[in-house]
Amino acid sequence: SQTIHQWPATLVQPVGSPLSLECTVEGTSNPNLYWYRQAAGRGLQLLFYSVGIGQISSEVPQNLSASRPQDRQFILSSKKLLLSDSGFYLCACRGPGNTIYFGEGSWLTVV
Amino acid sequence: AQSVTQLDSQVPVFEEAPVELRCNYSSSVSVYLFWYVQYPNQGLQLLLKYLSGSTLVKGINGFEAEFNKSQTSFHLRKPSVHISDTAEYFCAVSETSYDKVIFGPGTSLSVIP
């Protein structure tokens, strides 16, 4: 089965600083990959998804970007963080049987 | 466009009572449907999924859900809940195998002793 590694687990960043959250997947090749943000009362908001290297679809116009430089690597970035970027970010992978597997998540606090 | 509605944001229920968590979706094509559970301070875990075939789907921990195409619903049920079922429950929909997966806002189930 798939294993998703996501880091860092916790991050406190000042407003205006850059961001890089990294996700790597083991146990599969050419997976569909996803970045979600979870906020209280709003469920999981899909931010980006990718069906292959260099292929990124953005769901919500915002201060974030995503890249997929390798088959099993998915990166979430920002050049200048806003207070509203604070939240819990989850990387996910679509595996056999269409099951979505999640990483452990990254808590981002922008101060 | 796909969307998922979970009508109840919070559901309190007494231990050993039955529970139903409602999920409705909007889509113009065939879909895959999922229920995930998130226990306090933990990640998301798949409860059950509907891909095709029988509309009644059984999952882990005694949960089941029924796909109703005419009503575009996928409600989750359990005949007798336990304290350990206290968690956040998310319904999700996907239109194709290679497409995005959209989650609902979640339902917080609280089991009262």
CSV table of N, CA and C in Angstrom, one decimal, chain A residues 32 34 36 38-39 41-46 49 51 59 88 90 94 96-104, chain B residues 32 34 36 38 42-46 49 51 88 90 94-106:
chain,number,residue,atom,x,y,z
A,32,ASN,N,-2.0,9.9,-8.9
A,32,ASN,CA,-2.6,11.2,-8.8
A,32,ASN,C,-2.3,11.7,-7.4
A,34,TYR,N,-2.6,15.1,-4.6
A,34,TYR,CA,-3.5,16.2,-4.2
A,34,TYR,C,-2.9,17.0,-3.0
A,36,TYR,N,-4.6,19.4,0.0
A,36,TYR,CA,-5.9,19.9,0.6
A,36,TYR,C,-5.5,20.8,1.8
A,38,GLN,N,-7.3,22.0,5.4
A,38,GLN,CA,-8.4,21.7,6.3
A,38,GLN,C,-8.6,22.8,7.3
A,39,ALA,N,-9.8,23.4,7.3
A,39,ALA,CA,-10.1,24.5,8.3
A,39,ALA,C,-11.3,24.0,9.0
A,41,GLY,N,-14.8,23.5,10.4
A,41,GLY,CA,-16.1,23.8,9.9
A,41,GLY,C,-16.2,23.9,8.4
A,42,ARG,N,-15.0,23.7,7.7
A,42,ARG,CA,-15.1,23.9,6.2
A,42,ARG,C,-14.6,22.6,5.5
A,43,GLY,N,-14.3,21.6,6.3
A,43,GLY,CA,-13.9,20.4,5.6
A,43,GLY,C,-12.6,20.5,5.0
A,44,LEU,N,-12.4,19.7,3.9
A,44,LEU,CA,-11.1,19.7,3.2
A,44,LEU,C,-11.3,20.4,1.9
A,45,GLN,N,-10.6,21.5,1.7
A,45,GLN,CA,-10.6,22.3,0.5
A,45,GLN,C,-9.5,21.8,-0.4
A,46,LEU,N,-9.9,21.4,-1.6
A,46,LEU,CA,-8.9,21.0,-2.6
A,46,LEU,C,-8.2,22.2,-3.1
A,49,TYR,N,-4.3,19.6,-7.7
A,49,TYR,CA,-4.1,18.2,-8.0
A,49,TYR,C,-3.3,18.0,-9.2
A,51,VAL,N,-1.9,14.9,-12.2
A,51,VAL,CA,-2.1,13.6,-12.7
A,51,VAL,C,-0.7,13.1,-13.3
A,59,GLU,N,-7.3,24.6,-8.1
A,59,GLU,CA,-8.8,24.7,-7.9
A,59,GLU,C,-9.2,26.0,-7.3
A,88,PHE,N,-4.2,23.7,8.3
A,88,PHE,CA,-3.7,22.3,8.3
A,88,PHE,C,-3.7,21.8,6.9
A,90,LEU,N,-2.8,19.0,3.9
A,90,LEU,CA,-2.8,17.5,3.8
A,90,LEU,C,-2.4,17.2,2.3
A,94,ARG,N,-3.9,9.0,-4.8
A,94,ARG,CA,-5.0,8.1,-5.2
A,94,ARG,C,-4.4,6.8,-5.5
A,96,PRO,N,-4.8,2.1,-5.4
A,96,PRO,CA,-5.6,1.1,-6.0
A,96,PRO,C,-7.1,1.1,-5.4
A,97,GLY,N,-8.0,0.8,-6.3
A,97,GLY,CA,-9.4,0.8,-5.9
A,97,GLY,C,-9.9,2.2,-5.7
A,98,ASN,N,-9.2,3.2,-6.2
A,98,ASN,CA,-9.6,4.6,-6.1
A,98,ASN,C,-9.6,5.1,-4.7
A,99,THR,N,-9.0,4.4,-3.8
A,99,THR,CA,-8.9,4.9,-2.4
A,99,THR,C,-7.9,6.1,-2.3
A,100,ILE,N,-8.3,7.1,-1.6
A,100,ILE,CA,-7.4,8.3,-1.3
A,100,ILE,C,-6.7,8.0,0.0
A,101,TYR,N,-5.3,8.1,-0.1
A,101,TYR,CA,-4.5,7.9,1.1
A,101,TYR,C,-4.0,9.3,1.5
A,102,PHE,N,-3.9,9.6,2.8
A,102,PHE,CA,-3.5,10.9,3.2
A,102,PHE,C,-2.2,10.8,4.0
A,103,GLY,N,-1.4,11.9,3.9
A,103,GLY,CA,-0.2,12.0,4.8
A,103,GLY,C,-0.7,12.5,6.2
A,104,GLU,N,0.3,12.7,7.0
A,104,GLU,CA,0.0,13.0,8.4
A,104,GLU,C,-0.4,14.5,8.6
B,32,TYR,N,-17.8,8.2,-8.2
B,32,TYR,CA,-17.4,7.3,-7.1
B,32,TYR,C,-17.6,8.1,-5.8
B,34,PHE,N,-17.2,8.2,-1.3
B,34,PHE,CA,-16.4,7.8,-0.2
B,34,PHE,C,-16.9,8.4,1.1
B,36,TYR,N,-15.0,9.1,4.8
B,36,TYR,CA,-13.7,9.1,5.6
B,36,TYR,C,-14.1,9.5,7.0
B,38,GLN,N,-12.2,11.0,10.7
B,38,GLN,CA,-11.0,11.6,11.3
B,38,GLN,C,-11.3,11.6,12.8
B,42,GLN,N,-6.0,12.8,14.8
B,42,GLN,CA,-5.5,11.8,13.9
B,42,GLN,C,-5.7,12.2,12.5
B,43,GLY,N,-5.1,11.4,11.6
B,43,GLY,CA,-5.3,11.6,10.1
B,43,GLY,C,-6.7,11.0,9.7
B,44,LEU,N,-6.9,11.1,8.3
B,44,LEU,CA,-8.1,10.6,7.8
B,44,LEU,C,-8.0,9.1,7.4
B,45,GLN,N,-9.1,8.4,7.6
B,45,GLN,CA,-9.1,7.0,7.4
B,45,GLN,C,-10.3,6.6,6.6
B,46,LEU,N,-10.2,5.8,5.6
B,46,LEU,CA,-11.3,5.4,4.7
B,46,LEU,C,-12.3,4.5,5.5
B,49,LYS,N,-16.4,2.8,0.5
B,49,LYS,CA,-16.5,3.5,-0.7
B,49,LYS,C,-17.5,2.8,-1.7
B,51,LEU,N,-17.9,2.2,-5.7
B,51,LEU,CA,-17.4,2.4,-7.1
B,51,LEU,C,-18.4,2.0,-8.1
B,88,GLU,N,-15.0,13.1,13.4
B,88,GLU,CA,-15.4,13.9,12.3
B,88,GLU,C,-15.6,13.0,11.1
B,90,PHE,N,-16.4,12.7,6.9
B,90,PHE,CA,-16.3,13.4,5.7
B,90,PHE,C,-16.8,12.5,4.5
B,94,SER,N,-16.0,11.7,-6.5
B,94,SER,CA,-15.1,11.9,-7.6
B,94,SER,C,-15.8,11.4,-8.9
B,95,GLU,N,-15.6,12.2,-10.0
B,95,GLU,CA,-16.4,11.8,-11.2
B,95,GLU,C,-15.7,10.8,-12.0
B,96,THR,N,-14.4,10.7,-12.0
B,96,THR,CA,-13.6,9.7,-12.8
B,96,THR,C,-12.5,9.2,-12.0
B,97,SER,N,-11.8,8.2,-12.5
B,97,SER,CA,-10.7,7.6,-11.7
B,97,SER,C,-9.5,8.6,-11.7
B,98,TYR,N,-9.4,9.5,-12.7
B,98,TYR,CA,-8.2,10.4,-12.8
B,98,TYR,C,-8.6,11.8,-12.5
B,99,ASP,N,-9.6,12.0,-11.8
B,99,ASP,CA,-10.1,13.4,-11.6
B,99,ASP,C,-9.9,13.8,-10.1
B,100,LYS,N,-10.3,15.0,-9.8
B,100,LYS,CA,-10.2,15.6,-8.5
B,100,LYS,C,-11.2,14.9,-7.6
B,101,VAL,N,-10.9,14.9,-6.3
B,101,VAL,CA,-11.8,14.4,-5.3
B,101,VAL,C,-12.3,15.5,-4.4
B,102,ILE,N,-13.6,15.7,-4.3
B,102,ILE,CA,-14.1,16.8,-3.6
B,102,ILE,C,-14.7,16.3,-2.3
B,103,PHE,N,-14.4,17.0,-1.2
B,103,PHE,CA,-14.9,16.6,0.1
B,103,PHE,C,-16.0,17.5,0.6
B,104,GLY,N,-16.9,17.0,1.4
B,104,GLY,CA,-17.9,17.8,2.0
B,104,GLY,C,-17.3,18.5,3.3
B,105,PRO,N,-18.1,19.4,3.9
B,105,PRO,CA,-17.6,20.2,5.0
B,105,PRO,C,-17.4,19.4,6.3
B,106,GLY,N,-18.0,18.1,6.3
B,106,GLY,CA,-17.8,17.3,7.5
B,106,GLY,C,-19.0,17.3,8.5
